[in-house]
XYZ file of N, CA and C in Angstrom:
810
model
N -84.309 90.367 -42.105
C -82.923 90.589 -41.702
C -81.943 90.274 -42.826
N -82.454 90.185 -43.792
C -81.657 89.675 -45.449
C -81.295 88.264 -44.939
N -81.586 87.170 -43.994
C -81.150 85.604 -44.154
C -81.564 85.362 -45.253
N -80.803 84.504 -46.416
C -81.180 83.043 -47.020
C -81.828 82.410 -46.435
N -83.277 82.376 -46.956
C -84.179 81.571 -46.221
C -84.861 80.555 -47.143
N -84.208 80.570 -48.749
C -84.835 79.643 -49.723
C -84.113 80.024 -51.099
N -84.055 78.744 -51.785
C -83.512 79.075 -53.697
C -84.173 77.710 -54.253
N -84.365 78.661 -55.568
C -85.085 77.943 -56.861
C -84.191 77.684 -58.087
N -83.775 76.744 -58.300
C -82.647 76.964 -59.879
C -82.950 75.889 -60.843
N -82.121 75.449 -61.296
C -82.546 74.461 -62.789
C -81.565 74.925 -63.973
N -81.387 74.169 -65.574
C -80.903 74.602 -66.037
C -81.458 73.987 -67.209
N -81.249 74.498 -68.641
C -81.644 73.473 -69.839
C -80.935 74.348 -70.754
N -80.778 73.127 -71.761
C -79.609 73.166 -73.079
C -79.827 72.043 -73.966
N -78.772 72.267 -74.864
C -78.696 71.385 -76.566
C -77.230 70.888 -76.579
N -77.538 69.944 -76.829
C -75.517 69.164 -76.980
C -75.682 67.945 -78.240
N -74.808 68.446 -78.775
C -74.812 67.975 -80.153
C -73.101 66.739 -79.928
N -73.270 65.565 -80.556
C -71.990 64.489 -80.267
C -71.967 64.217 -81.738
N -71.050 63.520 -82.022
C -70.918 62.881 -82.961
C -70.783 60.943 -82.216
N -71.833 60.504 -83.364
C -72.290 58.786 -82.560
C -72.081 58.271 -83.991
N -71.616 56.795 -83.689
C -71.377 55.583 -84.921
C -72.816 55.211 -84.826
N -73.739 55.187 -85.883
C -75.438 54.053 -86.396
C -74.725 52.901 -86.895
N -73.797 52.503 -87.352
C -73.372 51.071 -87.942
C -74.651 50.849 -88.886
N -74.740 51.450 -89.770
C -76.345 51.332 -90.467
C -76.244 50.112 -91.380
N -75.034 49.346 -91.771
C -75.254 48.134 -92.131
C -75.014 47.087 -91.310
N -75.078 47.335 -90.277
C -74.817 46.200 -89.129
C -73.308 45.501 -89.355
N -72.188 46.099 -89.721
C -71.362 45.300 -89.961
C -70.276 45.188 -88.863
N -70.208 45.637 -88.089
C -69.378 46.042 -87.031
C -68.261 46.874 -87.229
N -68.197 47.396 -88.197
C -66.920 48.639 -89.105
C -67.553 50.053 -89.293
N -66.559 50.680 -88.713
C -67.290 52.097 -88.990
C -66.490 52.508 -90.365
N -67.536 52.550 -91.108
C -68.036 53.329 -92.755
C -68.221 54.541 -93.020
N -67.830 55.016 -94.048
C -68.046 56.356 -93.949
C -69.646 56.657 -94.119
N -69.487 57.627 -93.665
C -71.084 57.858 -93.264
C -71.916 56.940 -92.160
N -71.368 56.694 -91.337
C -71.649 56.269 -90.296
C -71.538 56.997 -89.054
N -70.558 57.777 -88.729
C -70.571 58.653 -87.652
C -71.375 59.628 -87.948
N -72.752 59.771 -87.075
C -73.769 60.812 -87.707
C -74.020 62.252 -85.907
N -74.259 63.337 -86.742
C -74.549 64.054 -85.745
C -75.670 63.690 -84.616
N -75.640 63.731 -83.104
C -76.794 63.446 -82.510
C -77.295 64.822 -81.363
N -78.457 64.791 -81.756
C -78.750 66.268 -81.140
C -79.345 65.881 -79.868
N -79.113 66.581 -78.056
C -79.965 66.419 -77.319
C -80.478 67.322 -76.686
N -81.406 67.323 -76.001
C -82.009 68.662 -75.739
C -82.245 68.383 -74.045
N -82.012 69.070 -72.863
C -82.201 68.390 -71.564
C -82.836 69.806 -70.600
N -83.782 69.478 -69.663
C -83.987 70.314 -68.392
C -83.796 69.939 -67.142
N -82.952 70.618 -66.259
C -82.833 70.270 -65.396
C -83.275 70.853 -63.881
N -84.110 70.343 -62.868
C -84.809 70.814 -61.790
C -83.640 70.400 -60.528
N -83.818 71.316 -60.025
C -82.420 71.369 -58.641
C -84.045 71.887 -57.078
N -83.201 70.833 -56.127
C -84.074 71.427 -54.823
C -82.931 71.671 -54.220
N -83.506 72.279 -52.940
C -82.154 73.125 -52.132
C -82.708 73.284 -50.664
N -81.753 73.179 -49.684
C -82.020 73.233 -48.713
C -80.538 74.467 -48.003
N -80.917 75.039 -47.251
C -80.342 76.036 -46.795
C -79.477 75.461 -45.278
N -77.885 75.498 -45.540
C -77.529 75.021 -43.940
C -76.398 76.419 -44.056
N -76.544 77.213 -42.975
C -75.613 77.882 -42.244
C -75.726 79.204 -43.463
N -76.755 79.366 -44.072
C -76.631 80.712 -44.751
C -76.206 80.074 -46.218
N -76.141 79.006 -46.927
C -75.988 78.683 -47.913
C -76.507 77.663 -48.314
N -77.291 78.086 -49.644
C -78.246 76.985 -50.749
C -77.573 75.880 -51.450
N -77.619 74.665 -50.734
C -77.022 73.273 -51.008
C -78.097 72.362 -52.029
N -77.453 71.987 -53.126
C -78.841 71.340 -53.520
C -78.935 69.780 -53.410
N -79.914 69.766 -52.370
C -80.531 68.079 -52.373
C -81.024 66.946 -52.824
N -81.578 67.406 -54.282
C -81.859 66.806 -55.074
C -81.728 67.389 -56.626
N -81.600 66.770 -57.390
C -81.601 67.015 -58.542
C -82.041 66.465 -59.952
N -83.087 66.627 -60.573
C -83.408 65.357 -61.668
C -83.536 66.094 -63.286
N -83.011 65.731 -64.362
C -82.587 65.840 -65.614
C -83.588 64.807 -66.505
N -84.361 65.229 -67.613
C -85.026 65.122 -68.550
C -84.540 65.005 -70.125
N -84.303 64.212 -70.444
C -83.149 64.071 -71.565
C -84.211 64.031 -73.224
N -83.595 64.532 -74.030
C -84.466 63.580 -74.782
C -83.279 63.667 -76.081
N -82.997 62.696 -76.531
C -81.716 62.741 -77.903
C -82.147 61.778 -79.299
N -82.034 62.879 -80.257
C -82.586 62.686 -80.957
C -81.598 61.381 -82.158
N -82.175 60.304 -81.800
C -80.886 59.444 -82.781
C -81.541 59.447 -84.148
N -80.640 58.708 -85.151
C -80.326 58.503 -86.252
C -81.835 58.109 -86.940
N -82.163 56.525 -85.916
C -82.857 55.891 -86.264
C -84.245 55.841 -85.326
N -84.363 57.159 -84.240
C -85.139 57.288 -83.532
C -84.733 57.519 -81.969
N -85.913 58.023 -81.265
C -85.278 59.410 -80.056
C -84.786 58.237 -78.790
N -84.261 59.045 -77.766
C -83.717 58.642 -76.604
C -84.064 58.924 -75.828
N -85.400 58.794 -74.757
C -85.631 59.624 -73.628
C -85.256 59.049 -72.269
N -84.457 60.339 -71.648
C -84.561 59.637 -70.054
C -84.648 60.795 -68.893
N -84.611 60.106 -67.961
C -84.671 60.701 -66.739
C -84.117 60.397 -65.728
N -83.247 61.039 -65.337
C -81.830 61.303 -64.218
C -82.507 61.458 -63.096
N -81.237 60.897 -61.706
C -82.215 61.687 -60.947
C -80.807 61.336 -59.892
N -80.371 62.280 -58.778
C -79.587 62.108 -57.591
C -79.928 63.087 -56.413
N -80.063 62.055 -55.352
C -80.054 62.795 -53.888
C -78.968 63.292 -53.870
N -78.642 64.069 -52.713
C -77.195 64.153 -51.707
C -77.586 64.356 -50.677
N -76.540 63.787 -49.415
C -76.781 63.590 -47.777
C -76.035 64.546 -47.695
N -76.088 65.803 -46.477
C -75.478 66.104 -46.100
C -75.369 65.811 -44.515
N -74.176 66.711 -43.910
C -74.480 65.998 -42.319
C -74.696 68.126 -41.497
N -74.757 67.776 -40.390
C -75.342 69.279 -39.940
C -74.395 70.207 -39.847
N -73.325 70.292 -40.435
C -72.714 71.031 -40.806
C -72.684 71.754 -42.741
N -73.167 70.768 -42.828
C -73.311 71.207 -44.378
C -72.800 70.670 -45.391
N -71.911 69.511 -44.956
C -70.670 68.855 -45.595
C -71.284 67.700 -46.614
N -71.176 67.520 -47.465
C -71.690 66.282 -48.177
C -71.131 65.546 -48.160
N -72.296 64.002 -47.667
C -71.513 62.940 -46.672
C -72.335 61.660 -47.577
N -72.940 61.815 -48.519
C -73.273 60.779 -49.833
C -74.212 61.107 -50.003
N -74.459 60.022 -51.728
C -75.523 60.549 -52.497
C -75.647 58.835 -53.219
N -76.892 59.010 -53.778
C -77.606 57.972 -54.411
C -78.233 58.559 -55.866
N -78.555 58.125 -56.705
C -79.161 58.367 -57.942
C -79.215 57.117 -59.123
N -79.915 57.630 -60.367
C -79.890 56.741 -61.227
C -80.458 56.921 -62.442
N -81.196 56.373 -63.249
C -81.119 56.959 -64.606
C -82.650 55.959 -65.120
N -83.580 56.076 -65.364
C -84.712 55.060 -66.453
C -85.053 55.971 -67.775
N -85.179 55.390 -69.024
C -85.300 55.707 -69.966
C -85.969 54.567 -71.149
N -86.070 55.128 -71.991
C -86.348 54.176 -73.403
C -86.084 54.595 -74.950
N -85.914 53.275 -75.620
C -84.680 54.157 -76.494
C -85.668 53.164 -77.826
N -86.219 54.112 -79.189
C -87.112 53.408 -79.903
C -85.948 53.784 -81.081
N -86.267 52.707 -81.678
C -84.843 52.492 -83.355
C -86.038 51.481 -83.955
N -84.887 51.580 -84.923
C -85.738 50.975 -86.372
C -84.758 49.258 -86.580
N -84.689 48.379 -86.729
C -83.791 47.640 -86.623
C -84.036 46.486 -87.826
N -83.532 45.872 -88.282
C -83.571 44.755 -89.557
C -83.667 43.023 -88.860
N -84.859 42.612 -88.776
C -84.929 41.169 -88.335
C -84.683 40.405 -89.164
N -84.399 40.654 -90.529
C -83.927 39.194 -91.376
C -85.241 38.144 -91.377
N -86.217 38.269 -91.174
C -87.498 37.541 -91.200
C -87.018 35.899 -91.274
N -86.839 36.068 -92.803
C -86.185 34.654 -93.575
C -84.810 34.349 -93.441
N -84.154 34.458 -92.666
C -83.148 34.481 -92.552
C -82.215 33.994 -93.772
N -82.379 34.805 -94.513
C -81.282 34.612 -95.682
C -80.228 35.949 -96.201
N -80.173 36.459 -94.908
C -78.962 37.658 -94.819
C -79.398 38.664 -95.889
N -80.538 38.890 -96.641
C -80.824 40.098 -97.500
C -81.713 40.510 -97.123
N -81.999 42.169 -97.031
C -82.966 42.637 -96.714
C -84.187 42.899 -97.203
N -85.094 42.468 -97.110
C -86.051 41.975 -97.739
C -87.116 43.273 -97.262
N -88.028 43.469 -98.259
C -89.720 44.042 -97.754
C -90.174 43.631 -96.202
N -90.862 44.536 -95.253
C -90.842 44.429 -93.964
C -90.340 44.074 -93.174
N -88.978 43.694 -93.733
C -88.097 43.427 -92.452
C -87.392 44.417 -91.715
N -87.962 45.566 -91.744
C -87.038 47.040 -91.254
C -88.389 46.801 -90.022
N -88.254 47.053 -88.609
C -89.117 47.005 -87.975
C -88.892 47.654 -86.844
N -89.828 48.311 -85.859
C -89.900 48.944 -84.740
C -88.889 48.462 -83.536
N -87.862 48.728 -82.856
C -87.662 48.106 -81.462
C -87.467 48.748 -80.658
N -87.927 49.077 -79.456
C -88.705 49.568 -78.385
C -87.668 48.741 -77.445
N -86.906 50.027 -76.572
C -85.941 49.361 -75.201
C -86.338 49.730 -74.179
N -86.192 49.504 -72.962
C -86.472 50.484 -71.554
C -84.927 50.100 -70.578
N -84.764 50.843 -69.884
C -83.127 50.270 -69.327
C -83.327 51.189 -67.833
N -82.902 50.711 -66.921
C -82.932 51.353 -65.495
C -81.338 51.042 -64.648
N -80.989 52.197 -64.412
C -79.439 52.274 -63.684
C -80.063 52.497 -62.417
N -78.941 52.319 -61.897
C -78.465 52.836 -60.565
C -76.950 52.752 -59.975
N -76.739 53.965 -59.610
C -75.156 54.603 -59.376
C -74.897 54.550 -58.111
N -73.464 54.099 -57.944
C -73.378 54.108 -56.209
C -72.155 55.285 -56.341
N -71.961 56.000 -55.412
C -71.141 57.426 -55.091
C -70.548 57.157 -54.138
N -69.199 57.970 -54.170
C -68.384 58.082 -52.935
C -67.727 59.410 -52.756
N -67.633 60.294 -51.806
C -67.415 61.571 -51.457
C -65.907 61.727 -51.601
N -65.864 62.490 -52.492
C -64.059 62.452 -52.893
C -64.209 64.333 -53.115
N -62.906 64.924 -51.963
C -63.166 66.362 -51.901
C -63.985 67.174 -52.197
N -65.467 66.956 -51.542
C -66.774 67.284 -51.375
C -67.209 66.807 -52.929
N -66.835 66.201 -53.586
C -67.610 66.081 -54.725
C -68.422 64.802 -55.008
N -69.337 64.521 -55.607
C -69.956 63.139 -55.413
C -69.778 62.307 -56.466
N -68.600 61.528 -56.743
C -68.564 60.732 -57.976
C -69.176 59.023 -57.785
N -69.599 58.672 -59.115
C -69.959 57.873 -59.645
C -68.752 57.009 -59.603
N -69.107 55.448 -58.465
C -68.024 54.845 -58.443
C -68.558 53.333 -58.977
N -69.656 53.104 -58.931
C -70.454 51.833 -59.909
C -71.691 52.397 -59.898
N -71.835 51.687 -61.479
C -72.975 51.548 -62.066
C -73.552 50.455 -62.630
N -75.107 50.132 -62.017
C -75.285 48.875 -62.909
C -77.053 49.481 -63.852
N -77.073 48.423 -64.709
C -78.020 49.050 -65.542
C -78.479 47.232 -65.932
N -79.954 47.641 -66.189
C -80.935 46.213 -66.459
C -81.588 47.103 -67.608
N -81.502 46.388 -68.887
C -82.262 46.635 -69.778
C -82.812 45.514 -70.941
N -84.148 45.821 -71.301
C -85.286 45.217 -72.225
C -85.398 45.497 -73.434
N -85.471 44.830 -74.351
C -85.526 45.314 -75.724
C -86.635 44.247 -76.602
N -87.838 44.769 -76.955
C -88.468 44.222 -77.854
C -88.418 44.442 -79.265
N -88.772 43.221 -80.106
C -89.198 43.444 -81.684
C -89.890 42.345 -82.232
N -91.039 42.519 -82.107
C -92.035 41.365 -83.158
C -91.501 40.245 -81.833
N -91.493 39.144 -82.268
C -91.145 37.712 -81.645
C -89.745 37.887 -80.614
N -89.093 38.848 -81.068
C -87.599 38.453 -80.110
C -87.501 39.644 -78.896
N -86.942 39.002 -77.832
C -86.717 39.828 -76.752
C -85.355 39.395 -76.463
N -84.941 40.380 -75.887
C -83.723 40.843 -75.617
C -83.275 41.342 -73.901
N -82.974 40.750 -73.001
C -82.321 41.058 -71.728
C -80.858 41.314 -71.590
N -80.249 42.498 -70.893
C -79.154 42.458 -70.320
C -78.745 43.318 -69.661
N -77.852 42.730 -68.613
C -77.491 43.551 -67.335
C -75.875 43.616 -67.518
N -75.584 44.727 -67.066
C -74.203 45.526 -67.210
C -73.877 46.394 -66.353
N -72.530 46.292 -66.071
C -71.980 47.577 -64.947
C -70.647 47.496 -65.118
N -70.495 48.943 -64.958
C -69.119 49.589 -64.762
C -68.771 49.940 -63.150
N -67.791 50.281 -63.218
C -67.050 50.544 -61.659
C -65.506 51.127 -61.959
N -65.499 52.614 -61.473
C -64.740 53.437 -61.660
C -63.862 53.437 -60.865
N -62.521 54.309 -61.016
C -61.074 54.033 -60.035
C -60.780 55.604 -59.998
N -60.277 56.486 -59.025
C -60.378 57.699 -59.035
C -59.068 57.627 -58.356
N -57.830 58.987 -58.559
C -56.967 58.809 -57.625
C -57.144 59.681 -56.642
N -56.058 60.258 -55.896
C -56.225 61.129 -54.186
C -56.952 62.074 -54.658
N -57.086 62.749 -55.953
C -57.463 64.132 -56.225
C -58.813 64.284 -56.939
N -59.640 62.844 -57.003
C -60.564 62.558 -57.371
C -60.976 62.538 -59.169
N -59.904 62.627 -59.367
C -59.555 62.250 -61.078
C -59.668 60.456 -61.739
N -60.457 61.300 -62.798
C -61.291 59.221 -62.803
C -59.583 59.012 -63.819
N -59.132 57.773 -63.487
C -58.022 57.450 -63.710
C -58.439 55.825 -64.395
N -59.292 55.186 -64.521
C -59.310 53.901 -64.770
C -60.847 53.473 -65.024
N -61.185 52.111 -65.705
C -62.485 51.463 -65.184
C -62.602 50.124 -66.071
N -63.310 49.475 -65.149
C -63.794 48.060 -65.945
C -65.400 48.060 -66.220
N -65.649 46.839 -66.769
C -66.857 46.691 -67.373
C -67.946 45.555 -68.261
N -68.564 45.382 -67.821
C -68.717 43.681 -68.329
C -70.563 43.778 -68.638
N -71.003 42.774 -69.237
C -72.084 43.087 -69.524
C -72.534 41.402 -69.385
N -73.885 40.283 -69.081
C -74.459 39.519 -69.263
C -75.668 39.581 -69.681
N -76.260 38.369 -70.581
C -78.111 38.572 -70.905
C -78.323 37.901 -72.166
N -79.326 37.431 -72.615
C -80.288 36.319 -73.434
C -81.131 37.264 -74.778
N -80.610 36.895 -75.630
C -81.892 37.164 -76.655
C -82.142 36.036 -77.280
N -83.820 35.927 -77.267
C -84.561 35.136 -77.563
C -85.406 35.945 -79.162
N -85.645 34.867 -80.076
C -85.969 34.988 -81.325
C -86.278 33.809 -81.903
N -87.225 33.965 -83.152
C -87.423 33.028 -84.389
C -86.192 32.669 -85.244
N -86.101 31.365 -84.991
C -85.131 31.006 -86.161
C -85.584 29.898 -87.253
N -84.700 30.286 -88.082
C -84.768 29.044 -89.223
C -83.615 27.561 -88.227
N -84.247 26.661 -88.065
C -83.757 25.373 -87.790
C -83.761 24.136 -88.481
N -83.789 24.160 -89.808
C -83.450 23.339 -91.165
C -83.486 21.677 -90.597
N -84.377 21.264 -89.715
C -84.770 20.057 -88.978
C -83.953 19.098 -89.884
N -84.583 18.860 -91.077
C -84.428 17.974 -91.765
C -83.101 18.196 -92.471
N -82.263 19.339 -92.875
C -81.587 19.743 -93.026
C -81.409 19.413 -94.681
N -82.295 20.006 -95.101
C -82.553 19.985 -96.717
C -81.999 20.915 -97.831
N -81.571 21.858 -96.601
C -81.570 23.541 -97.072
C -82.616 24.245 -97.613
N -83.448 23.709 -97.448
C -84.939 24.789 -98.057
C -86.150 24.716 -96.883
N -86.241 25.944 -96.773
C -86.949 26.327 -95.394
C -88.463 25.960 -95.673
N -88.865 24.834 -94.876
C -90.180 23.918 -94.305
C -90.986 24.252 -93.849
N -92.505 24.161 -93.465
C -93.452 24.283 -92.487
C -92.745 23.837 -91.500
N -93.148 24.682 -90.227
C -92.686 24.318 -88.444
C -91.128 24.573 -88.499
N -90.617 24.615 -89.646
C -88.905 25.084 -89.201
C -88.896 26.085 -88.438
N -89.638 27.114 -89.074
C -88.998 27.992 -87.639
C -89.271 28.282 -86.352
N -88.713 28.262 -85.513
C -88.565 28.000 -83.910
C -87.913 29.258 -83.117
N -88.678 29.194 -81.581
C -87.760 29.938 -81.274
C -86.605 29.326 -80.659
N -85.290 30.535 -80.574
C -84.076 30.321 -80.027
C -83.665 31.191 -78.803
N -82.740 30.781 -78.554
C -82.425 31.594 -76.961
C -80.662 31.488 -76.933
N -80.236 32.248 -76.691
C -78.936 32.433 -76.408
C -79.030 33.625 -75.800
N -77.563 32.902 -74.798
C -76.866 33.614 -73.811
C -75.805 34.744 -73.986
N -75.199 35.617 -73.669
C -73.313 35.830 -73.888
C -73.469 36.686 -72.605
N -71.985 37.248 -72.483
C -71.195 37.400 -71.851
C -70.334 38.376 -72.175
N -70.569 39.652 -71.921
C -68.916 40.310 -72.596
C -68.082 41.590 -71.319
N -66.932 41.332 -72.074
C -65.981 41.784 -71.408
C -65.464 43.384 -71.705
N -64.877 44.365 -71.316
C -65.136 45.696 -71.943
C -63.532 46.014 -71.204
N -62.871 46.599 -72.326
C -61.322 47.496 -71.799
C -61.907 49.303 -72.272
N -61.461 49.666 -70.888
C -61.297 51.672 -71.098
C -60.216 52.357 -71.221
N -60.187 53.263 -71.805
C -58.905 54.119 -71.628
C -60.182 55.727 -70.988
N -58.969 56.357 -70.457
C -59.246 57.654 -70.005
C -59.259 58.611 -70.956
N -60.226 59.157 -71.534
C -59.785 60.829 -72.239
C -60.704 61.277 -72.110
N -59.718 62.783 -72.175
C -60.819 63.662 -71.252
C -61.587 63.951 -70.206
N -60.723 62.986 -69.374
C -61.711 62.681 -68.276
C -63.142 61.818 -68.274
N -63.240 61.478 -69.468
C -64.384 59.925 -69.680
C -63.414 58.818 -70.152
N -64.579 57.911 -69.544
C -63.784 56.256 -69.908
C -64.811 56.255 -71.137
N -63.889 55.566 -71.896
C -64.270 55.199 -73.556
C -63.834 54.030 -73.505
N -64.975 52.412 -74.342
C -64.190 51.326 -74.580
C -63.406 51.412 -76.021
N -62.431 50.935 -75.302
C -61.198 50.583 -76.593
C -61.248 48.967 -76.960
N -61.948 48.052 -76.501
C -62.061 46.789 -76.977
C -62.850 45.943 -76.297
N -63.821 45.001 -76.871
C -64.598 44.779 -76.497
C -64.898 43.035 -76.748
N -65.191 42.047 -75.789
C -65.187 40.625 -76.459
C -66.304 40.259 -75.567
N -67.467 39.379 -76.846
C -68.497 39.124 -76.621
C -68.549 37.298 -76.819
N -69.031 36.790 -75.787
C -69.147 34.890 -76.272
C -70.160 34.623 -75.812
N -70.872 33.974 -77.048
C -72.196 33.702 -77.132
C -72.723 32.490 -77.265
N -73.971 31.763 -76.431
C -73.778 30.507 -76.814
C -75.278 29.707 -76.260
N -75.938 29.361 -77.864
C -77.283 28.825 -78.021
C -77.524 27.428 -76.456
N -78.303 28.028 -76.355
C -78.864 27.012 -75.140
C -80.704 26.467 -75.370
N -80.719 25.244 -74.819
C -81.838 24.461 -74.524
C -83.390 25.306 -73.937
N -84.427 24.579 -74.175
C -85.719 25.152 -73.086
C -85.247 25.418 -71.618
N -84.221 24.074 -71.431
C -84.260 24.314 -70.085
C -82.562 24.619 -69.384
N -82.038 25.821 -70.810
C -81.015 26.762 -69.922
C -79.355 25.940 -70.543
N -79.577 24.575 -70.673
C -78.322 24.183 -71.031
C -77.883 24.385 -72.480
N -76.682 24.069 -72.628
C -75.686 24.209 -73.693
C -76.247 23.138 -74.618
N -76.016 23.304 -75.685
C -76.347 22.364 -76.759
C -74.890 21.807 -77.263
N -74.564 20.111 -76.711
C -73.353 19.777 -77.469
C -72.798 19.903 -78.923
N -71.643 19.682 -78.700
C -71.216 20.433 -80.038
C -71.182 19.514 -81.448
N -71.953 18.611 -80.879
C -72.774 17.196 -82.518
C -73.387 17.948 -82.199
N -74.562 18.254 -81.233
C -76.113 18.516 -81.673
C -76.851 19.558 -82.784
N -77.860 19.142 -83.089
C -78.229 20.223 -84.052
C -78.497 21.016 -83.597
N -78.665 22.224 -83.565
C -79.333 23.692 -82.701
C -77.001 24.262 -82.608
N -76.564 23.413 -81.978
C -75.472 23.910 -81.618
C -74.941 25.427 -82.243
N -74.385 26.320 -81.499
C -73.928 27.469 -81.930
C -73.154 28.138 -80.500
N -71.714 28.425 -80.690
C -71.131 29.376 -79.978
C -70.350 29.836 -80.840
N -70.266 31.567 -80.298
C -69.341 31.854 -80.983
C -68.618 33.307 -80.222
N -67.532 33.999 -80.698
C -66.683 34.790 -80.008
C -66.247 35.799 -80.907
N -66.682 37.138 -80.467
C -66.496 38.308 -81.438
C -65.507 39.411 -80.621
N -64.364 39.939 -80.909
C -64.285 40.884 -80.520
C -64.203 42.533 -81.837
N -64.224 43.290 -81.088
C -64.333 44.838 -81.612
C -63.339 45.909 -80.861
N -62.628 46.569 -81.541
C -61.282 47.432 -81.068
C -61.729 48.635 -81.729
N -61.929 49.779 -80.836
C -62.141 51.116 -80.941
C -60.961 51.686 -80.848
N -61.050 53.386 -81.617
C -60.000 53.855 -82.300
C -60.765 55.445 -81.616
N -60.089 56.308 -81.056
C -60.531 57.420 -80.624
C -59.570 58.593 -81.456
N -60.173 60.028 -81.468
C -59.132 61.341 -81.692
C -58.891 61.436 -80.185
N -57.979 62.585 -80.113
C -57.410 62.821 -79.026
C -58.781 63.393 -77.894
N -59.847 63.779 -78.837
C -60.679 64.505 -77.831
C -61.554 63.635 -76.968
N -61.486 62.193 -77.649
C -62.243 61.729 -77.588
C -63.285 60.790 -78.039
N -63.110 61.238 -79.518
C -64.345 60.884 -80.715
C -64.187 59.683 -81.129
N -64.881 59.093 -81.456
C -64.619 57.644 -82.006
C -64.295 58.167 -83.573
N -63.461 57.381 -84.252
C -62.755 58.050 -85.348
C -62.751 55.831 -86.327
N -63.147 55.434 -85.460
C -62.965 54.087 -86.335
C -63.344 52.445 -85.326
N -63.347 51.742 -86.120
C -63.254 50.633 -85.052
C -63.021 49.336 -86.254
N -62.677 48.273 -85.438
C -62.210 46.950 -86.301
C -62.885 46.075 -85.505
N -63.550 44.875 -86.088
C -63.914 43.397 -85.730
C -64.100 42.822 -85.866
């Protein structure tokens, strides 16, 4: 009788950004630092048919981006509810991936880069997005994300989320953003405090931080425009190290991003 009785769709493409590598770790973008990043993505759509029209119910995206210092892979993924009319009445989704770079451990910690200290680090990170139905559309109104990062001896935890502000017309208008988590590593701890690095000096360390994140709107994405991180060496068992003690270390960084009108990051200070 010609009903819609089923659809198959999907889509795949290449999107090329321009991204800061900070390739000397300095927190200043240098020239030659904003480098092209290529990604390549497929995307699978399911569909369910209400009232003569193909709604799609699920949807999941295959990413893979090719960075500077090594690739980006992930995998997207969002339901949508509808109700028996056809209306979309929420959705759930989220994002797991892993992200492999090349990174500089400073072995000896004497701030020069030395023979094998360029080394593998291997991340994995898992989101999840909460949505709210704003004129049938399903936006992203928080996000939180848990991610892992190994290299040789040091690991790396931290959890982060954003949470978006939309006005009547469903235009993202605002957002905040904050991040917590521990990296743990080998350090030089100069016991004796001789200045010349000993058998058993080095130890591991553990510190905490904390950071705080400001957005502006362009283009309809939130971009951070400034960013403050406080960090601060703690004990086996979680506490602060007073500020006589040896081990002691806190400290407080911030970073101020600089955008073009489109968007692009064009600079930053910190």
């Amino acid at each position: 009788e010609g009903l819609l009785v089923g659809a198959t769709g999907g889509a795949k493409g290449t999107s090329t950004q321009q991204v800061w590598n900070d390739a000397n770790r300095d927190g200043m973008v240098d020239p030659g630092e904003l480098v092209s990043q290529t990604s390549s993505f497929t995307t699978t759509n399911t569909y369910r048919i209400f009232h003569g029209q193909a709604v799609v119910v699920e949807s999941s995206t295959h990413t893979v981006a090719a960075g500077a210092t090594g690739p980006t892979v992930t995998d997207s993924w969002v339901k949508y509810q509808y109700n028996k009319d056809g209306l979309l009445v929420g959705a759930a989704g989220g994002t797991v991936g892993t992200t492999d770079t090349t990174v500089w451990n400073d072995a000896n910690q004497d701030g020069v880069l030395g023979a094998g200290e360029m080394v593998e680090q291997t991340s994995t990170f898992s989101t999840t997005n909460t949505y709210r139905i704003i004129y049938g559309q399903a936006m992203v109104y928080e996000s939180f994300t848990h991610a892992e990062s190994t290299s040789g001896a040091s690991e790396n935890l931290m959890d982060s989320w954003m949470r978006y502000e939309y006005d009547a017309g469903g235009i993202l208008v605002g957002a905040i953003g904050g991040a917590s988590g521990t990296t743990s590593g080998m350090v030089w701890n100069d016991e004796n405090q001789d200045g010349v690095l000993d058998a058993a000096e080095m130890s591991n360390q553990t510190t905490t931080f904390q950071t705080k994140n400001r957005y502006r709107i362009i283009q309809g994405q939130a971009v951070v425009t400034w960013s403050s991180t406080t960090s601060t060496a703690v004990k086996a068992d979680g506490s602060a190290y007073g500020i006589n003690e040896h081990g002691y270390s806190f400290m407080t960084t911030e970073v101020k991003y600089r955008y073009d009108a489109g968007g692009l990051l064009t600079g930053a200070v910190g």
